Amino acid sequence: MSHQCCRKQKVKRGLWSPEEDEKLIRYITIHGHGSWSSVPNLAGLERCGKSCRLRWINYLRPDLKRGSITEKEERIIVDIHRILGNRWAQIAKHLPGRTDNEVKNFWNSCIKKKLIAQGLDPNTHNLLSDYNYKLNHENNACKPSYHSHQQPTSTVTVLNSQMISGISSTDMKAPLIPFPMIPHAPDNNPPYLPLLHEFPSILTYEYQNPKTQAFLESTASQSLVGSSVPILSSTSHPSEFGMFDESCMWAGGYEPIQSMIPEKRQVEQQVEIEKITSELASVGQNMDASFETSNFDFAESTLLPCGMYYNQSSIDQLAWDSWALQEKK
DNA sequence: AAAAGGGACAACCGCGATATC
DNA sequence: CGATATCGCGGTTGTCCCTTT
């Protein structure tokens, strides 16, 4: 028991009783918490200040949302986690009424397993290597097997599930690279995510795997209507493309993506934009990340691993924030 | 019916960052 | 400016309860 705040008094540990809750609620409602270390004494509790703080923040606060995490909240968690990693407090800020502890617990007990079941590494959101191996030894690799997977946790996982189920693992190396791996721009400027058109060589890659070709052709008849889908081959995949994943290339590197985004998703795009704006605000960047979706120029956009287009400035900003955080460490 | 196992969630611990003295 | 106190965060552990054996 090394907390400074609980040196003096005998402190109780373990679960809180309703009586203790009531004391804490009454005290904080009237006086506010002030210095947490003084709360136990003033509220008549045999707890340390730290324990009081935690109990209030995670359980007693009146603005907490009760009930289980919704599908939408789950998707937000996955999307932001893909970008920010285990920064639970940051993630929780996007979910009003949810605590970092709640998000963390939900991640560990639920989302993590779903991602693993879908063959994704929950830490990196990349394909798991043994999943690759398994896929590589399956005969029915051409059939999109979305329905055989668990409920998707987000749009991008659907996408990935569809893609990976039809494509040999040899073509699917390290599909998702999280932000922290964004390289520094020259002169130590903020990291820069190039626009798609600045990768002219992408278009020169040719798809080599007949299985993938077959899969794409079958998919094209459903969701990529009338579009040709250039695919790059990982055998000639240059490492400089680290910040893109191949499925993003497939999904977003080319014109056809517009027909791949379901209408519902386009509507949700606005929500995502608001999310980004709020994300930027939370790191002290009060810029507007929004852009006119009707005028949105896909050729001038980059597809982030979370499966959404963002305009370059918001991407740069996120990249910069992520980079700055890394530099700080 | 009882024990074991596992999931969900609450709470604790240690550490780094920040504030205050 | 260093020492100490406090806060906030993320990882980990503990506890309860339900399901399975």
PDB file of N, CA and C in Angstrom, chain A residues 241-316:
ATOM      1  N   PHE A 241       5.867   1.459 -49.792  1.00  0.00           N
ATOM      2  CA  PHE A 241       4.421   1.561 -49.696  1.00  0.00           C
ATOM      3  C   PHE A 241       3.900   1.188 -48.327  1.00  0.00           C
ATOM      4  N   GLY A 242       4.782   1.240 -47.383  1.00  0.00           N
ATOM      5  CA  GLY A 242       4.443   0.744 -46.059  1.00  0.00           C
ATOM      6  C   GLY A 242       3.167   1.268 -45.453  1.00  0.00           C
ATOM      7  N   MET A 243       2.839   2.489 -45.737  1.00  0.00           N
ATOM      8  CA  MET A 243       1.658   3.028 -45.055  1.00  0.00           C
ATOM      9  C   MET A 243       0.357   2.613 -45.723  1.00  0.00           C
ATOM     10  N   PHE A 244       0.476   2.001 -46.847  1.00  0.00           N
ATOM     11  CA  PHE A 244      -0.745   1.490 -47.458  1.00  0.00           C
ATOM     12  C   PHE A 244      -0.837  -0.003 -47.216  1.00  0.00           C
ATOM     13  N   ASP A 245      -2.001  -0.486 -47.136  1.00  0.00           N
ATOM     14  CA  ASP A 245      -2.108  -1.931 -47.147  1.00  0.00           C
ATOM     15  C   ASP A 245      -2.664  -2.317 -48.498  1.00  0.00           C
ATOM     16  N   GLU A 246      -2.448  -3.531 -48.831  1.00  0.00           N
ATOM     17  CA  GLU A 246      -2.827  -3.930 -50.175  1.00  0.00           C
ATOM     18  C   GLU A 246      -4.333  -3.904 -50.385  1.00  0.00           C
ATOM     19  N   SER A 247      -5.037  -4.298 -49.345  1.00  0.00           N
ATOM     20  CA  SER A 247      -6.486  -4.289 -49.532  1.00  0.00           C
ATOM     21  C   SER A 247      -6.984  -2.863 -49.694  1.00  0.00           C
ATOM     22  N   CYS A 248      -6.251  -1.942 -49.068  1.00  0.00           N
ATOM     23  CA  CYS A 248      -6.621  -0.545 -49.261  1.00  0.00           C
ATOM     24  C   CYS A 248      -6.330  -0.128 -50.687  1.00  0.00           C
ATOM     25  N   MET A 249      -5.246  -0.630 -51.201  1.00  0.00           N
ATOM     26  CA  MET A 249      -4.949  -0.344 -52.599  1.00  0.00           C
ATOM     27  C   MET A 249      -6.094  -0.865 -53.459  1.00  0.00           C
ATOM     28  N   TRP A 250      -6.444  -2.051 -53.184  1.00  0.00           N
ATOM     29  CA  TRP A 250      -7.520  -2.642 -53.963  1.00  0.00           C
ATOM     30  C   TRP A 250      -8.800  -1.840 -53.801  1.00  0.00           C
ATOM     31  N   ALA A 251      -8.993  -1.508 -52.529  1.00  0.00           N
ATOM     32  CA  ALA A 251     -10.255  -0.842 -52.241  1.00  0.00           C
ATOM     33  C   ALA A 251     -10.216   0.618 -52.640  1.00  0.00           C
ATOM     34  N   GLY A 252      -9.087   1.231 -52.368  1.00  0.00           N
ATOM     35  CA  GLY A 252      -9.094   2.667 -52.469  1.00  0.00           C
ATOM     36  C   GLY A 252      -8.143   3.276 -53.458  1.00  0.00           C
ATOM     37  N   GLY A 253      -7.272   2.470 -54.012  1.00  0.00           N
ATOM     38  CA  GLY A 253      -6.265   3.043 -54.864  1.00  0.00           C
ATOM     39  C   GLY A 253      -6.784   3.418 -56.231  1.00  0.00           C
ATOM     40  N   TYR A 254      -7.960   3.031 -56.499  1.00  0.00           N
ATOM     41  CA  TYR A 254      -8.446   3.179 -57.854  1.00  0.00           C
ATOM     42  C   TYR A 254      -9.874   3.682 -57.880  1.00  0.00           C
ATOM     43  N   GLU A 255     -10.192   4.138 -58.968  1.00  0.00           N
ATOM     44  CA  GLU A 255     -11.510   4.702 -59.198  1.00  0.00           C
ATOM     45  C   GLU A 255     -12.681   3.834 -58.717  1.00  0.00           C
ATOM     46  N   PRO A 256     -12.641   2.530 -58.938  1.00  0.00           N
ATOM     47  CA  PRO A 256     -13.818   1.717 -58.657  1.00  0.00           C
ATOM     48  C   PRO A 256     -14.308   1.776 -57.218  1.00  0.00           C
ATOM     49  N   ILE A 257     -13.468   2.275 -56.349  1.00  0.00           N
ATOM     50  CA  ILE A 257     -13.870   2.254 -54.942  1.00  0.00           C
ATOM     51  C   ILE A 257     -15.212   2.903 -54.700  1.00  0.00           C
ATOM     52  N   GLN A 258     -15.515   3.917 -55.475  1.00  0.00           N
ATOM     53  CA  GLN A 258     -16.764   4.635 -55.233  1.00  0.00           C
ATOM     54  C   GLN A 258     -17.976   3.723 -55.295  1.00  0.00           C
ATOM     55  N   SER A 259     -17.894   2.769 -56.180  1.00  0.00           N
ATOM     56  CA  SER A 259     -19.025   1.859 -56.262  1.00  0.00           C
ATOM     57  C   SER A 259     -18.955   0.783 -55.193  1.00  0.00           C
ATOM     58  N   MET A 260     -17.806   0.707 -54.530  1.00  0.00           N
ATOM     59  CA  MET A 260     -17.689  -0.304 -53.472  1.00  0.00           C
ATOM     60  C   MET A 260     -18.226   0.196 -52.149  1.00  0.00           C
ATOM     61  N   ILE A 261     -18.259   1.492 -51.978  1.00  0.00           N
ATOM     62  CA  ILE A 261     -18.731   2.029 -50.706  1.00  0.00           C
ATOM     63  C   ILE A 261     -20.250   2.010 -50.700  1.00  0.00           C
ATOM     64  N   PRO A 262     -20.828   1.246 -49.816  1.00  0.00           N
ATOM     65  CA  PRO A 262     -22.275   1.198 -49.763  1.00  0.00           C
ATOM     66  C   PRO A 262     -22.845   2.573 -49.421  1.00  0.00           C
ATOM     67  N   GLU A 263     -24.055   2.782 -49.850  1.00  0.00           N
ATOM     68  CA  GLU A 263     -24.679   4.085 -49.589  1.00  0.00           C
ATOM     69  C   GLU A 263     -24.673   4.423 -48.105  1.00  0.00           C
ATOM     70  N   LYS A 264     -24.973   3.387 -47.348  1.00  0.00           N
ATOM     71  CA  LYS A 264     -25.027   3.571 -45.903  1.00  0.00           C
ATOM     72  C   LYS A 264     -23.691   4.113 -45.402  1.00  0.00           C
ATOM     73  N   ARG A 265     -22.646   3.559 -45.975  1.00  0.00           N
ATOM     74  CA  ARG A 265     -21.322   3.962 -45.561  1.00  0.00           C
ATOM     75  C   ARG A 265     -21.060   5.414 -45.926  1.00  0.00           C
ATOM     76  N   GLN A 266     -21.572   5.801 -47.061  1.00  0.00           N
ATOM     77  CA  GLN A 266     -21.365   7.191 -47.465  1.00  0.00           C
ATOM     78  C   GLN A 266     -22.036   8.147 -46.497  1.00  0.00           C
ATOM     79  N   VAL A 267     -23.186   7.735 -46.019  1.00  0.00           N
ATOM     80  CA  VAL A 267     -23.876   8.554 -45.026  1.00  0.00           C
ATOM     81  C   VAL A 267     -23.047   8.610 -43.754  1.00  0.00           C
ATOM     82  N   GLU A 268     -22.529   7.457 -43.406  1.00  0.00           N
ATOM     83  CA  GLU A 268     -21.736   7.392 -42.173  1.00  0.00           C
ATOM     84  C   GLU A 268     -20.437   8.181 -42.285  1.00  0.00           C
ATOM     85  N   GLN A 269     -20.084   8.462 -43.522  1.00  0.00           N
ATOM     86  CA  GLN A 269     -18.856   9.211 -43.747  1.00  0.00           C
ATOM     87  C   GLN A 269     -18.860  10.520 -42.972  1.00  0.00           C
ATOM     88  N   GLN A 270     -20.022  11.150 -42.970  1.00  0.00           N
ATOM     89  CA  GLN A 270     -20.136  12.426 -42.272  1.00  0.00           C
ATOM     90  C   GLN A 270     -19.841  12.237 -40.782  1.00  0.00           C
ATOM     91  N   VAL A 271     -20.345  11.140 -40.265  1.00  0.00           N
ATOM     92  CA  VAL A 271     -20.097  10.846 -38.854  1.00  0.00           C
ATOM     93  C   VAL A 271     -18.606  10.675 -38.612  1.00  0.00           C
ATOM     94  N   GLU A 272     -17.968   9.994 -39.558  1.00  0.00           N
ATOM     95  CA  GLU A 272     -16.533   9.769 -39.436  1.00  0.00           C
ATOM     96  C   GLU A 272     -15.780  11.102 -39.459  1.00  0.00           C
ATOM     97  N   ILE A 273     -16.263  11.982 -40.302  1.00  0.00           N
ATOM     98  CA  ILE A 273     -15.602  13.286 -40.412  1.00  0.00           C
ATOM     99  C   ILE A 273     -15.700  14.031 -39.082  1.00  0.00           C
ATOM    100  N   GLU A 274     -16.883  13.956 -38.506  1.00  0.00           N
ATOM    101  CA  GLU A 274     -17.063  14.617 -37.212  1.00  0.00           C
ATOM    102  C   GLU A 274     -16.137  14.003 -36.177  1.00  0.00           C
ATOM    103  N   LYS A 275     -15.992  12.701 -36.294  1.00  0.00           N
ATOM    104  CA  LYS A 275     -15.116  11.975 -35.375  1.00  0.00           C
ATOM    105  C   LYS A 275     -13.679  12.474 -35.503  1.00  0.00           C
ATOM    106  N   ILE A 276     -13.254  12.606 -36.738  1.00  0.00           N
ATOM    107  CA  ILE A 276     -11.889  13.079 -36.994  1.00  0.00           C
ATOM    108  C   ILE A 276     -11.709  14.483 -36.455  1.00  0.00           C
ATOM    109  N   THR A 277     -12.712  15.329 -36.717  1.00  0.00           N
ATOM    110  CA  THR A 277     -12.632  16.700 -36.219  1.00  0.00           C
ATOM    111  C   THR A 277     -12.468  16.701 -34.709  1.00  0.00           C
ATOM    112  N   SER A 278     -13.249  15.850 -34.073  1.00  0.00           N
ATOM    113  CA  SER A 278     -13.178  15.783 -32.618  1.00  0.00           C
ATOM    114  C   SER A 278     -11.844  15.228 -32.158  1.00  0.00           C
ATOM    115  N   GLU A 279     -11.353  14.271 -32.925  1.00  0.00           N
ATOM    116  CA  GLU A 279     -10.037  13.692 -32.631  1.00  0.00           C
ATOM    117  C   GLU A 279      -8.960  14.761 -32.675  1.00  0.00           C
ATOM    118  N   LEU A 280      -9.045  15.573 -33.709  1.00  0.00           N
ATOM    119  CA  LEU A 280      -8.074  16.644 -33.848  1.00  0.00           C
ATOM    120  C   LEU A 280      -8.204  17.631 -32.705  1.00  0.00           C
ATOM    121  N   ALA A 281      -9.454  17.910 -32.355  1.00  0.00           N
ATOM    122  CA  ALA A 281      -9.695  18.859 -31.269  1.00  0.00           C
ATOM    123  C   ALA A 281      -9.121  18.325 -29.967  1.00  0.00           C
ATOM    124  N   SER A 282      -9.225  17.015 -29.777  1.00  0.00           N
ATOM    125  CA  SER A 282      -8.765  16.430 -28.518  1.00  0.00           C
ATOM    126  C   SER A 282      -7.251  16.507 -28.374  1.00  0.00           C
ATOM    127  N   VAL A 283      -6.553  16.687 -29.482  1.00  0.00           N
ATOM    128  CA  VAL A 283      -5.108  16.874 -29.383  1.00  0.00           C
ATOM    129  C   VAL A 283      -4.733  18.339 -29.609  1.00  0.00           C
ATOM    130  N   GLY A 284      -5.742  19.195 -29.410  1.00  0.00           N
ATOM    131  CA  GLY A 284      -5.477  20.619 -29.430  1.00  0.00           C
ATOM    132  C   GLY A 284      -5.428  21.246 -30.812  1.00  0.00           C
ATOM    133  N   GLN A 285      -5.874  20.506 -31.792  1.00  0.00           N
ATOM    134  CA  GLN A 285      -5.886  21.056 -33.146  1.00  0.00           C
ATOM    135  C   GLN A 285      -7.320  21.377 -33.536  1.00  0.00           C
ATOM    136  N   ASN A 286      -7.658  22.628 -33.389  1.00  0.00           N
ATOM    137  CA  ASN A 286      -9.032  23.001 -33.668  1.00  0.00           C
ATOM    138  C   ASN A 286      -9.251  23.301 -35.148  1.00  0.00           C
ATOM    139  N   MET A 287      -8.890  22.362 -35.950  1.00  0.00           N
ATOM    140  CA  MET A 287      -9.128  22.569 -37.370  1.00  0.00           C
ATOM    141  C   MET A 287     -10.348  21.765 -37.807  1.00  0.00           C
ATOM    142  N   ASP A 288     -10.882  22.203 -38.882  1.00  0.00           N
ATOM    143  CA  ASP A 288     -12.062  21.518 -39.388  1.00  0.00           C
ATOM    144  C   ASP A 288     -11.628  20.432 -40.358  1.00  0.00           C
ATOM    145  N   ALA A 289     -11.897  19.217 -39.986  1.00  0.00           N
ATOM    146  CA  ALA A 289     -11.472  18.107 -40.849  1.00  0.00           C
ATOM    147  C   ALA A 289     -12.522  17.786 -41.895  1.00  0.00           C
ATOM    148  N   SER A 290     -13.562  18.544 -41.905  1.00  0.00           N
ATOM    149  CA  SER A 290     -14.640  18.203 -42.815  1.00  0.00           C
ATOM    150  C   SER A 290     -14.323  18.634 -44.243  1.00  0.00           C
ATOM    151  N   PHE A 291     -14.982  18.045 -45.157  1.00  0.00           N
ATOM    152  CA  PHE A 291     -14.853  18.435 -46.540  1.00  0.00           C
ATOM    153  C   PHE A 291     -16.174  18.114 -47.210  1.00  0.00           C
ATOM    154  N   GLU A 292     -16.403  18.759 -48.305  1.00  0.00           N
ATOM    155  CA  GLU A 292     -17.671  18.537 -48.976  1.00  0.00           C
ATOM    156  C   GLU A 292     -17.666  17.182 -49.656  1.00  0.00           C
ATOM    157  N   THR A 293     -18.474  16.293 -49.181  1.00  0.00           N
ATOM    158  CA  THR A 293     -18.444  14.960 -49.774  1.00  0.00           C
ATOM    159  C   THR A 293     -18.892  14.986 -51.227  1.00  0.00           C
ATOM    160  N   SER A 294     -19.783  15.931 -51.539  1.00  0.00           N
ATOM    161  CA  SER A 294     -20.250  15.975 -52.920  1.00  0.00           C
ATOM    162  C   SER A 294     -19.140  16.395 -53.880  1.00  0.00           C
ATOM    163  N   ASN A 295     -18.243  17.253 -53.378  1.00  0.00           N
ATOM    164  CA  ASN A 295     -17.156  17.710 -54.227  1.00  0.00           C
ATOM    165  C   ASN A 295     -15.875  16.926 -53.966  1.00  0.00           C
ATOM    166  N   PHE A 296     -16.003  15.919 -53.178  1.00  0.00           N
ATOM    167  CA  PHE A 296     -14.804  15.216 -52.759  1.00  0.00           C
ATOM    168  C   PHE A 296     -14.093  14.575 -53.935  1.00  0.00           C
ATOM    169  N   ASP A 297     -12.833  14.897 -54.036  1.00  0.00           N
ATOM    170  CA  ASP A 297     -12.059  14.383 -55.151  1.00  0.00           C
ATOM    171  C   ASP A 297     -11.325  13.121 -54.724  1.00  0.00           C
ATOM    172  N   PHE A 298     -11.791  12.015 -55.196  1.00  0.00           N
ATOM    173  CA  PHE A 298     -11.202  10.757 -54.764  1.00  0.00           C
ATOM    174  C   PHE A 298      -9.761  10.605 -55.235  1.00  0.00           C
ATOM    175  N   ALA A 299      -9.482  11.222 -56.354  1.00  0.00           N
ATOM    176  CA  ALA A 299      -8.122  11.113 -56.866  1.00  0.00           C
ATOM    177  C   ALA A 299      -7.138  11.847 -55.961  1.00  0.00           C
ATOM    178  N   GLU A 300      -7.646  12.810 -55.208  1.00  0.00           N
ATOM    179  CA  GLU A 300      -6.791  13.587 -54.322  1.00  0.00           C
ATOM    180  C   GLU A 300      -6.900  13.092 -52.893  1.00  0.00           C
ATOM    181  N   SER A 301      -7.304  11.878 -52.752  1.00  0.00           N
ATOM    182  CA  SER A 301      -7.517  11.375 -51.401  1.00  0.00           C
ATOM    183  C   SER A 301      -6.650  10.165 -51.138  1.00  0.00           C
ATOM    184  N   THR A 302      -6.594   9.825 -49.888  1.00  0.00           N
ATOM    185  CA  THR A 302      -5.886   8.628 -49.479  1.00  0.00           C
ATOM    186  C   THR A 302      -6.856   7.773 -48.681  1.00  0.00           C
ATOM    187  N   LEU A 303      -6.774   6.521 -48.852  1.00  0.00           N
ATOM    188  CA  LEU A 303      -7.636   5.648 -48.073  1.00  0.00           C
ATOM    189  C   LEU A 303      -6.870   5.158 -46.866  1.00  0.00           C
ATOM    190  N   LEU A 304      -7.380   5.482 -45.724  1.00  0.00           N
ATOM    191  CA  LEU A 304      -6.746   5.016 -44.506  1.00  0.00           C
ATOM    192  C   LEU A 304      -7.120   3.561 -44.270  1.00  0.00           C
ATOM    193  N   PRO A 305      -6.318   2.895 -43.454  1.00  0.00           N
ATOM    194  CA  PRO A 305      -6.617   1.497 -43.180  1.00  0.00           C
ATOM    195  C   PRO A 305      -8.013   1.272 -42.613  1.00  0.00           C
ATOM    196  N   CYS A 306      -8.612   2.274 -42.057  1.00  0.00           N
ATOM    197  CA  CYS A 306      -9.929   2.062 -41.489  1.00  0.00           C
ATOM    198  C   CYS A 306     -10.997   2.062 -42.583  1.00  0.00           C
ATOM    199  N   GLY A 307     -10.568   2.141 -43.806  1.00  0.00           N
ATOM    200  CA  GLY A 307     -11.517   1.929 -44.887  1.00  0.00           C
ATOM    201  C   GLY A 307     -12.263   3.166 -45.314  1.00  0.00           C
ATOM    202  N   MET A 308     -11.827   4.316 -44.856  1.00  0.00           N
ATOM    203  CA  MET A 308     -12.537   5.533 -45.235  1.00  0.00           C
ATOM    204  C   MET A 308     -11.576   6.497 -45.912  1.00  0.00           C
ATOM    205  N   TYR A 309     -12.135   7.293 -46.765  1.00  0.00           N
ATOM    206  CA  TYR A 309     -11.355   8.353 -47.354  1.00  0.00           C
ATOM    207  C   TYR A 309     -11.299   9.541 -46.412  1.00  0.00           C
ATOM    208  N   TYR A 310     -10.156  10.132 -46.345  1.00  0.00           N
ATOM    209  CA  TYR A 310     -10.056  11.391 -45.637  1.00  0.00           C
ATOM    210  C   TYR A 310      -9.303  12.352 -46.537  1.00  0.00           C
ATOM    211  N   ASN A 311      -9.602  13.608 -46.396  1.00  0.00           N
ATOM    212  CA  ASN A 311      -8.841  14.534 -47.222  1.00  0.00           C
ATOM    213  C   ASN A 311      -7.432  14.654 -46.687  1.00  0.00           C
ATOM    214  N   GLN A 312      -6.573  15.118 -47.531  1.00  0.00           N
ATOM    215  CA  GLN A 312      -5.157  15.073 -47.209  1.00  0.00           C
ATOM    216  C   GLN A 312      -4.820  15.833 -45.931  1.00  0.00           C
ATOM    217  N   SER A 313      -5.475  16.966 -45.728  1.00  0.00           N
ATOM    218  CA  SER A 313      -5.097  17.758 -44.558  1.00  0.00           C
ATOM    219  C   SER A 313      -5.411  17.039 -43.266  1.00  0.00           C
ATOM    220  N   SER A 314      -6.534  16.339 -43.223  1.00  0.00           N
ATOM    221  CA  SER A 314      -6.831  15.638 -41.975  1.00  0.00           C
ATOM    222  C   SER A 314      -5.905  14.458 -41.781  1.00  0.00           C
ATOM    223  N   ILE A 315      -5.544  13.831 -42.883  1.00  0.00           N
ATOM    224  CA  ILE A 315      -4.597  12.720 -42.764  1.00  0.00           C
ATOM    225  C   ILE A 315      -3.253  13.231 -42.277  1.00  0.00           C
ATOM    226  N   ASP A 316      -2.815  14.321 -42.894  1.00  0.00           N
ATOM    227  CA  ASP A 316      -1.543  14.894 -42.473  1.00  0.00           C
ATOM    228  C   ASP A 316      -1.573  15.234 -40.991  1.00  0.00           C
TER     229      ASP A 316
END
